[in-house]
């Protein structure tokens, strides 16, 4: 992925990178230079964004209790 530097020295971080790092408006980022001269972009707070599974947790709402599931399985409902 590439991006263009503006006359003010600003760049737009590509959406896939923002999504990967969990970066949104107001997020702080760090730039670190490595020994080989490349630069690494990371979140300044070092927290990992929630995985896609963690984001879905709790979305199903209230479920059936065991007795209701057994009644459905047996055809009692």
Coordinates of C-alpha atoms in Angstrom, one line a residue:
X1 CA 0.0 0.0 0.0
X2 CA 1.2 3.4 -0.7
X3 CA 0.0 6.9 0.0
X4 CA 1.0 10.5 -0.9
X5 CA 2.5 13.0 1.4
X6 CA 0.8 16.4 1.3
X7 CA 2.6 19.8 1.2
X8 CA 2.1 19.9 5.0
X9 CA 3.9 16.6 5.5
X10 CA 0.6 14.7 6.2
X11 CA -0.3 11.3 5.0
X12 CA -3.5 9.2 5.1
X13 CA -3.1 5.9 6.8
X14 CA -4.8 3.3 4.6
X15 CA -8.0 1.9 6.0
X16 CA -6.8 -1.7 6.2
X17 CA -3.9 -0.5 8.3
X18 CA -6.2 1.6 10.6
X19 CA -8.5 -1.4 11.0
X20 CA -5.6 -3.7 11.7
X21 CA -4.2 -1.5 14.4
X22 CA -7.6 -0.2 15.7
X23 CA -6.7 3.4 14.9
X24 CA -9.5 5.9 14.8
X25 CA -10.0 9.6 15.0
X26 CA -8.0 11.0 18.0
X27 CA -5.8 7.9 18.3
X28 CA -2.2 8.4 19.0
X29 CA 0.5 6.6 17.0
X30 CA 4.2 6.0 17.3
X31 CA 6.8 5.9 14.6
X32 CA 9.9 3.8 15.4
X33 CA 13.0 3.5 13.3
X34 CA 14.5 0.0 13.2
X35 CA 18.2 -1.0 12.9
X36 CA 17.8 -1.5 9.2
X37 CA 16.4 2.0 8.7
X38 CA 12.8 1.1 8.1
X39 CA 10.0 2.7 10.1
X40 CA 7.3 0.9 12.1
X41 CA 3.9 2.5 12.8
X42 CA 2.2 1.3 16.0
X43 CA -0.5 2.5 18.4
X44 CA 1.0 4.7 21.1
X45 CA -0.9 3.0 23.9
X46 CA 0.2 -0.5 22.8
X47 CA -3.3 -2.0 23.2
X48 CA -4.5 -4.5 20.7
X49 CA -7.8 -4.0 19.0
X50 CA -10.5 -6.5 19.8
X51 CA -10.5 -9.5 17.5
X52 CA -13.5 -10.0 15.2
X53 CA -14.7 -12.7 17.6
X54 CA -14.4 -10.5 20.7
X55 CA -16.4 -7.8 18.9
X56 CA -19.2 -10.3 18.3
X57 CA -19.3 -11.6 21.9
X58 CA -22.7 -10.8 23.5
X59 CA -24.5 -10.0 20.3
X60 CA -26.9 -13.0 20.4
X61 CA -29.0 -11.5 23.2
X62 CA -30.9 -13.6 25.7
X63 CA -30.7 -17.3 24.8
X64 CA -32.9 -20.3 25.8
X65 CA -32.3 -22.1 29.0
X66 CA -31.5 -25.8 29.1
X67 CA -35.1 -26.8 29.7
X68 CA -36.4 -24.8 26.7
X69 CA -33.7 -26.3 24.5
X70 CA -34.6 -29.9 25.6
X71 CA -38.3 -29.2 25.0
X72 CA -37.6 -28.0 21.5
X73 CA -35.4 -31.0 20.9
X74 CA -38.1 -33.4 22.1
X75 CA -40.8 -31.6 20.2
X76 CA -42.6 -30.6 23.4
X77 CA -42.8 -27.0 22.5

